[in-house]
PDB file of C-alpha atoms in Angstrom:
ATOM      1  CA  MET B  17       0.086   0.076  -0.031  1.00 63.00           C
ATOM      2  CA  CYS B  18       2.491   2.563   1.012  1.00 81.00           C
ATOM      3  CA  GLY B  19       2.190   5.985   2.202  1.00 89.00           C
ATOM      4  CA  ILE B  20       3.616   9.505   1.344  1.00 95.00           C
ATOM      5  CA  ALA B  21       3.672  12.925   2.834  1.00 97.00           C
ATOM      6  CA  GLY B  22       5.467  16.216   2.422  1.00 98.00           C
ATOM      7  CA  ILE B  23       5.851  19.714   3.348  1.00 98.00           C
ATOM      8  CA  LEU B  24       6.864  22.899   1.423  1.00 98.00           C
ATOM      9  CA  GLY B  25       7.957  25.653   3.926  1.00 97.00           C
ATOM     10  CA  ALA B  26      10.616  26.500   6.390  1.00 98.00           C
ATOM     11  CA  LEU B  27      12.996  23.834   6.941  1.00 98.00           C
ATOM     12  CA  ASP B  28      12.975  24.161  10.630  1.00 98.00           C
ATOM     13  CA  GLU B  29      12.265  21.948  13.826  1.00 98.00           C
ATOM     14  CA  THR B  30       8.629  22.931  13.797  1.00 97.00           C
ATOM     15  CA  ASN B  31       7.971  21.302  10.195  1.00 97.00           C
ATOM     16  CA  ARG B  32      10.270  18.531  10.902  1.00 97.00           C
ATOM     17  CA  ALA B  33       8.015  17.555  13.676  1.00 97.00           C
ATOM     18  CA  ALA B  34       4.975  18.182  11.637  1.00 96.00           C
ATOM     19  CA  LEU B  35       6.573  15.812   8.922  1.00 97.00           C
ATOM     20  CA  ARG B  36       7.302  12.942  11.780  1.00 96.00           C
ATOM     21  CA  SER B  37       3.651  13.443  12.738  1.00 95.00           C
ATOM     22  CA  LEU B  38       2.540  13.131   8.948  1.00 95.00           C
ATOM     23  CA  SER B  39       4.729   9.836   8.695  1.00 93.00           C
ATOM     24  CA  ALA B  40       3.549   8.442  12.043  1.00 92.00           C
ATOM     25  CA  ALA B  41      -0.220   8.794  10.976  1.00 92.00           C
ATOM     26  CA  ILE B  42       0.254   6.806   8.085  1.00 90.00           C
ATOM     27  CA  GLU B  43       2.697   4.115   9.614  1.00 86.00           C
ATOM     28  CA  HIS B  44      -0.007   1.436   9.092  1.00 83.00           C
ATOM     29  CA  ARG B  45       0.359   1.917   5.035  1.00 78.00           C
ATOM     30  CA  GLY B  46       4.031   0.925   5.247  1.00 69.00           C
ATOM     31  CA  PRO B  47       5.178  -1.138   7.989  1.00 66.00           C
ATOM     32  CA  ASP B  48       8.524  -2.352   6.190  1.00 70.00           C
ATOM     33  CA  SER B  49      10.397   0.752   6.250  1.00 70.00           C
ATOM     34  CA  ALA B  50      10.178   4.419   6.605  1.00 84.00           C
ATOM     35  CA  GLY B  51      12.277   7.402   5.306  1.00 89.00           C
ATOM     36  CA  SER B  52      12.512  11.282   5.140  1.00 95.00           C
ATOM     37  CA  TRP B  53      14.328  13.551   3.274  1.00 97.00           C
ATOM     38  CA  GLU B  54      14.613  17.454   3.127  1.00 97.00           C
ATOM     39  CA  SER B  55      16.002  19.662   0.232  1.00 97.00           C
ATOM     40  CA  LYS B  56      18.710  22.376   0.352  1.00 96.00           C
ATOM     41  CA  PRO B  57      17.298  25.424   1.916  1.00 97.00           C
ATOM     42  CA  ASP B  58      16.909  28.518  -0.192  1.00 97.00           C
ATOM     43  CA  ASP B  59      17.957  32.188   1.022  1.00 96.00           C
ATOM     44  CA  ARG B  60      14.952  32.362   3.352  1.00 95.00           C
ATOM     45  CA  GLY B  61      15.645  28.780   4.842  1.00 97.00           C
ATOM     46  CA  HIS B  62      12.353  27.266   2.777  1.00 97.00           C
ATOM     47  CA  GLY B  63      12.394  23.923   0.907  1.00 98.00           C
ATOM     48  CA  CYS B  64      10.738  20.644   0.633  1.00 98.00           C
ATOM     49  CA  MET B  65      10.427  17.801   3.058  1.00 98.00           C
ATOM     50  CA  LEU B  66       9.248  14.398   2.045  1.00 98.00           C
ATOM     51  CA  ALA B  67       8.565  11.196   4.019  1.00 96.00           C
ATOM     52  CA  HIS B  68       7.605   7.532   2.925  1.00 92.00           C
ATOM     53  CA  ARG B  69       6.153   4.583   4.710  1.00 88.00           C
ATOM     54  CA  ARG B  70       7.007   1.418   2.733  1.00 66.00           C
ATOM     55  CA  LEU B  71       5.035  -1.773   2.067  1.00 56.00           C
ATOM     56  CA  SER B  72       7.549  -3.862   0.139  1.00 56.00           C
ATOM     57  CA  ILE B  73       6.205  -5.896  -2.669  1.00 59.00           C
ATOM     58  CA  ILE B  74       8.434  -5.613  -6.032  1.00 61.00           C
ATOM     59  CA  ASP B  75      11.769  -5.247  -4.753  1.00 55.00           C
ATOM     60  CA  LEU B  76      12.358  -6.339  -1.317  1.00 55.00           C
ATOM     61  CA  SER B  77      15.957  -4.797  -0.932  1.00 56.00           C
ATOM     62  CA  THR B  78      16.703  -1.539   0.649  1.00 61.00           C
ATOM     63  CA  ALA B  79      17.773  -0.367  -2.857  1.00 56.00           C
ATOM     64  CA  SER B  80      14.053   0.749  -3.388  1.00 60.00           C
ATOM     65  CA  ASP B  81      13.809   2.685  -0.041  1.00 67.00           C
ATOM     66  CA  GLN B  82      12.186   6.102  -0.308  1.00 69.00           C
ATOM     67  CA  PRO B  83      12.516   9.011  -0.322  1.00 94.00           C
ATOM     68  CA  MET B  84      14.528   8.141  -3.633  1.00 92.00           C
ATOM     69  CA  SER B  85      16.789  10.626  -5.405  1.00 94.00           C
ATOM     70  CA  ASP B  86      18.342  10.521  -8.828  1.00 93.00           C
ATOM     71  CA  PRO B  87      22.248   9.797  -9.019  1.00 89.00           C
ATOM     72  CA  ASP B  88      22.916  13.571  -9.521  1.00 90.00           C
ATOM     73  CA  GLU B  89      20.414  14.186  -6.336  1.00 90.00           C
ATOM     74  CA  ARG B  90      18.780  16.940  -8.253  1.00 95.00           C
ATOM     75  CA  HIS B  91      15.267  15.122  -8.001  1.00 97.00           C
ATOM     76  CA  THR B  92      13.576  13.329  -5.134  1.00 97.00           C
ATOM     77  CA  ILE B  93      10.501  11.129  -5.153  1.00 96.00           C
ATOM     78  CA  VAL B  94       8.052   9.627  -2.769  1.00 97.00           C
ATOM     79  CA  PHE B  95       5.645   7.162  -4.682  1.00 93.00           C
ATOM     80  CA  ASN B  96       2.808   5.032  -3.574  1.00 92.00           C
ATOM     81  CA  GLY B  97       1.387   2.612  -6.052  1.00 92.00           C
ATOM     82  CA  GLU B  98       2.501   0.428  -8.871  1.00 92.00           C
ATOM     83  CA  ILE B  99       3.593   0.673 -12.259  1.00 94.00           C
ATOM     84  CA  TYR B 100       2.614  -1.949 -14.267  1.00 95.00           C
ATOM     85  CA  ASN B 101       4.650  -1.523 -17.516  1.00 97.00           C
ATOM     86  CA  PHE B 102       7.742  -0.631 -15.553  1.00 95.00           C
ATOM     87  CA  THR B 103       9.815  -3.741 -17.031  1.00 95.00           C
ATOM     88  CA  GLU B 104       9.012  -2.123 -20.351  1.00 97.00           C
ATOM     89  CA  LEU B 105       9.943   1.352 -19.506  1.00 97.00           C
ATOM     90  CA  ARG B 106      13.162   0.225 -17.761  1.00 95.00           C
ATOM     91  CA  ALA B 107      14.282  -1.829 -20.966  1.00 97.00           C
ATOM     92  CA  GLN B 108      13.818   1.489 -22.960  1.00 96.00           C
ATOM     93  CA  LEU B 109      15.470   3.616 -20.395  1.00 96.00           C
ATOM     94  CA  GLU B 110      18.601   1.150 -20.441  1.00 97.00           C
ATOM     95  CA  HIS B 111      18.607   1.058 -24.082  1.00 97.00           C
ATOM     96  CA  SER B 112      18.982   4.929 -23.852  1.00 94.00           C
ATOM     97  CA  GLY B 113      22.068   4.279 -21.631  1.00 93.00           C
ATOM     98  CA  GLU B 114      20.307   4.332 -17.838  1.00 92.00           C
ATOM     99  CA  SER B 115      21.619   1.868 -15.279  1.00 90.00           C
ATOM    100  CA  PHE B 116      19.565   0.899 -12.258  1.00 92.00           C
ATOM    101  CA  GLU B 117      20.450   0.410  -8.705  1.00 89.00           C
ATOM    102  CA  SER B 118      17.150  -1.304  -7.848  1.00 87.00           C
ATOM    103  CA  ALA B 119      14.875  -3.957  -9.126  1.00 87.00           C
ATOM    104  CA  GLY B 120      11.694  -1.672  -8.552  1.00 88.00           C
ATOM    105  CA  ASP B 121       9.208   0.428 -10.214  1.00 90.00           C
ATOM    106  CA  THR B 122      10.152   3.692  -8.141  1.00 92.00           C
ATOM    107  CA  GLU B 123      13.465   4.080  -9.857  1.00 94.00           C
ATOM    108  CA  VAL B 124      12.112   3.643 -13.252  1.00 95.00           C
ATOM    109  CA  MET B 125       9.390   6.180 -12.688  1.00 94.00           C
ATOM    110  CA  LEU B 126      12.250   8.556 -11.162  1.00 96.00           C
ATOM    111  CA  ARG B 127      14.493   8.222 -14.210  1.00 95.00           C
ATOM    112  CA  LEU B 128      11.681   8.570 -16.726  1.00 96.00           C
ATOM    113  CA  LEU B 129      10.334  11.631 -14.955  1.00 96.00           C
ATOM    114  CA  VAL B 130      13.869  13.345 -14.827  1.00 95.00           C
ATOM    115  CA  ARG B 131      14.399  12.489 -18.536  1.00 94.00           C
ATOM    116  CA  LYS B 132      10.874  13.497 -19.849  1.00 94.00           C
ATOM    117  CA  GLY B 133       9.325  15.720 -17.068  1.00 93.00           C
ATOM    118  CA  ILE B 134       5.564  15.621 -16.680  1.00 90.00           C
ATOM    119  CA  ASP B 135       5.054  14.584 -20.301  1.00 93.00           C
ATOM    120  CA  ALA B 136       6.089  11.204 -19.320  1.00 94.00           C
ATOM    121  CA  CYS B 137       3.001  10.506 -17.072  1.00 93.00           C
ATOM    122  CA  PRO B 138       0.869   9.391 -20.076  1.00 93.00           C
ATOM    123  CA  GLU B 139       3.479   6.438 -20.464  1.00 94.00           C
ATOM    124  CA  LEU B 140       2.924   5.339 -16.821  1.00 95.00           C
ATOM    125  CA  ARG B 141       0.407   2.357 -16.639  1.00 95.00           C
ATOM    126  CA  GLY B 142      -0.731   1.566 -12.982  1.00 95.00           C
ATOM    127  CA  MET B 143      -2.105   3.244 -10.065  1.00 95.00           C
ATOM    128  CA  PHE B 144      -0.031   5.647  -8.333  1.00 95.00           C
ATOM    129  CA  ALA B 145       0.195   9.109  -6.364  1.00 96.00           C
ATOM    130  CA  LEU B 146       3.623  10.685  -6.183  1.00 97.00           C
ATOM    131  CA  GLY B 147       5.437  13.876  -5.101  1.00 97.00           C
ATOM    132  CA  LEU B 148       8.719  14.733  -7.154  1.00 98.00           C
ATOM    133  CA  TRP B 149      10.919  17.580  -5.839  1.00 98.00           C
ATOM    134  CA  ASN B 150      12.999  19.389  -8.669  1.00 97.00           C
ATOM    135  CA  ASP B 151      16.136  20.959  -6.781  1.00 96.00           C
ATOM    136  CA  ASP B 152      17.019  23.130  -9.763  1.00 95.00           C
ATOM    137  CA  ALA B 153      13.792  24.562 -10.301  1.00 96.00           C
ATOM    138  CA  ARG B 154      12.906  24.340  -6.558  1.00 97.00           C
ATOM    139  CA  GLN B 155       9.552  23.034  -7.584  1.00 97.00           C
ATOM    140  CA  LEU B 156       7.253  20.205  -6.089  1.00 98.00           C
ATOM    141  CA  THR B 157       4.988  18.228  -8.666  1.00 97.00           C
ATOM    142  CA  LEU B 158       2.341  16.221  -7.307  1.00 97.00           C
ATOM    143  CA  VAL B 159       0.828  13.627  -9.659  1.00 95.00           C
ATOM    144  CA  ARG B 160      -2.037  11.040  -9.429  1.00 94.00           C
ATOM    145  CA  ASP B 161      -2.945   8.125 -11.916  1.00 92.00           C
ATOM    146  CA  PRO B 162      -5.672   9.247 -14.478  1.00 89.00           C
ATOM    147  CA  HIS B 163      -8.277   7.313 -12.414  1.00 91.00           C
ATOM    148  CA  GLY B 164      -7.333   8.471  -9.022  1.00 90.00           C
ATOM    149  CA  ILE B 165      -7.151   5.060  -7.679  1.00 92.00           C
ATOM    150  CA  LYS B 166      -4.425   6.052  -5.077  1.00 93.00           C
ATOM    151  CA  PRO B 167      -5.355   8.569  -2.760  1.00 93.00           C
ATOM    152  CA  LEU B 168      -3.473  12.058  -2.473  1.00 96.00           C
ATOM    153  CA  TYR B 169      -4.645  14.735  -0.085  1.00 96.00           C
ATOM    154  CA  VAL B 170      -3.244  18.571  -0.188  1.00 97.00           C
ATOM    155  CA  CYS B 171      -3.572  21.376   2.062  1.00 97.00           C
ATOM    156  CA  ARG B 172      -2.611  24.938   1.166  1.00 97.00           C
ATOM    157  CA  ASN B 173      -2.045  27.150   3.934  1.00 96.00           C
ATOM    158  CA  PRO B 174      -4.189  30.263   3.850  1.00 95.00           C
ATOM    159  CA  ASP B 175      -1.737  32.626   5.634  1.00 95.00           C
ATOM    160  CA  PRO B 176       0.937  33.775   2.807  1.00 90.00           C
ATOM    161  CA  ASN B 177       3.263  34.588   5.612  1.00 91.00           C
ATOM    162  CA  GLY B 178       2.956  31.207   7.416  1.00 93.00           C
ATOM    163  CA  ASN B 179       5.786  28.635   8.296  1.00 95.00           C
ATOM    164  CA  TRP B 180       4.612  26.444   5.484  1.00 96.00           C
ATOM    165  CA  SER B 181       2.825  26.756   2.227  1.00 96.00           C
ATOM    166  CA  LEU B 182       1.551  23.395   1.284  1.00 97.00           C
ATOM    167  CA  VAL B 183       1.372  19.890   2.858  1.00 98.00           C
ATOM    168  CA  PHE B 184       0.316  16.525   1.325  1.00 98.00           C
ATOM    169  CA  ALA B 185      -0.346  13.053   2.321  1.00 97.00           C
ATOM    170  CA  SER B 186      -1.883   9.750   1.275  1.00 95.00           C
ATOM    171  CA  GLU B 187      -4.637   9.966   4.101  1.00 93.00           C
ATOM    172  CA  LEU B 188      -6.486  13.119   5.241  1.00 94.00           C
ATOM    173  CA  ARG B 189      -6.069  12.040   8.783  1.00 91.00           C
ATOM    174  CA  ALA B 190      -2.151  12.442   8.486  1.00 93.00           C
ATOM    175  CA  ILE B 191      -2.766  16.071   7.452  1.00 93.00           C
ATOM    176  CA  MET B 192      -5.081  16.495  10.475  1.00 90.00           C
ATOM    177  CA  ALA B 193      -2.343  15.167  12.739  1.00 81.00           C
TER     178      ALA B 193
END
């Protein structure tokens, strides 16, 4: 099942505690491992924090743990779901010169999104929700499968001067936590 969560805002202890609360609230979605990550801060000390709760299904090794970054550490992803055609996509990427550390679908999706951006989404067959941070653009992209099978809840802060601007998670109760 897996669970994902994230915060855009100040990279401070208040938001780190909030991310830990988000992650704890979705622990039941992924008992096999948990991970968190934060971007480099901008000049105001703001950035992106991501959390993942993993239910290991395809690749049982730690190579598929999340949040997962590309080799250049310019893009980081949290992903909940399954990409049914990931072996075909992997073969295409390998033919283009990519090599992989894991045997799972997350790394394939990450590499595809890094190469093609959001235009790669129609190539993904499956059920999924994801958050992808682009460190160069300082941009978070949130995506759900076309049928909305995997949940993704988003909350925007109505206070433009608040400590955070956006929170997302696989469950509403995580955001409420």
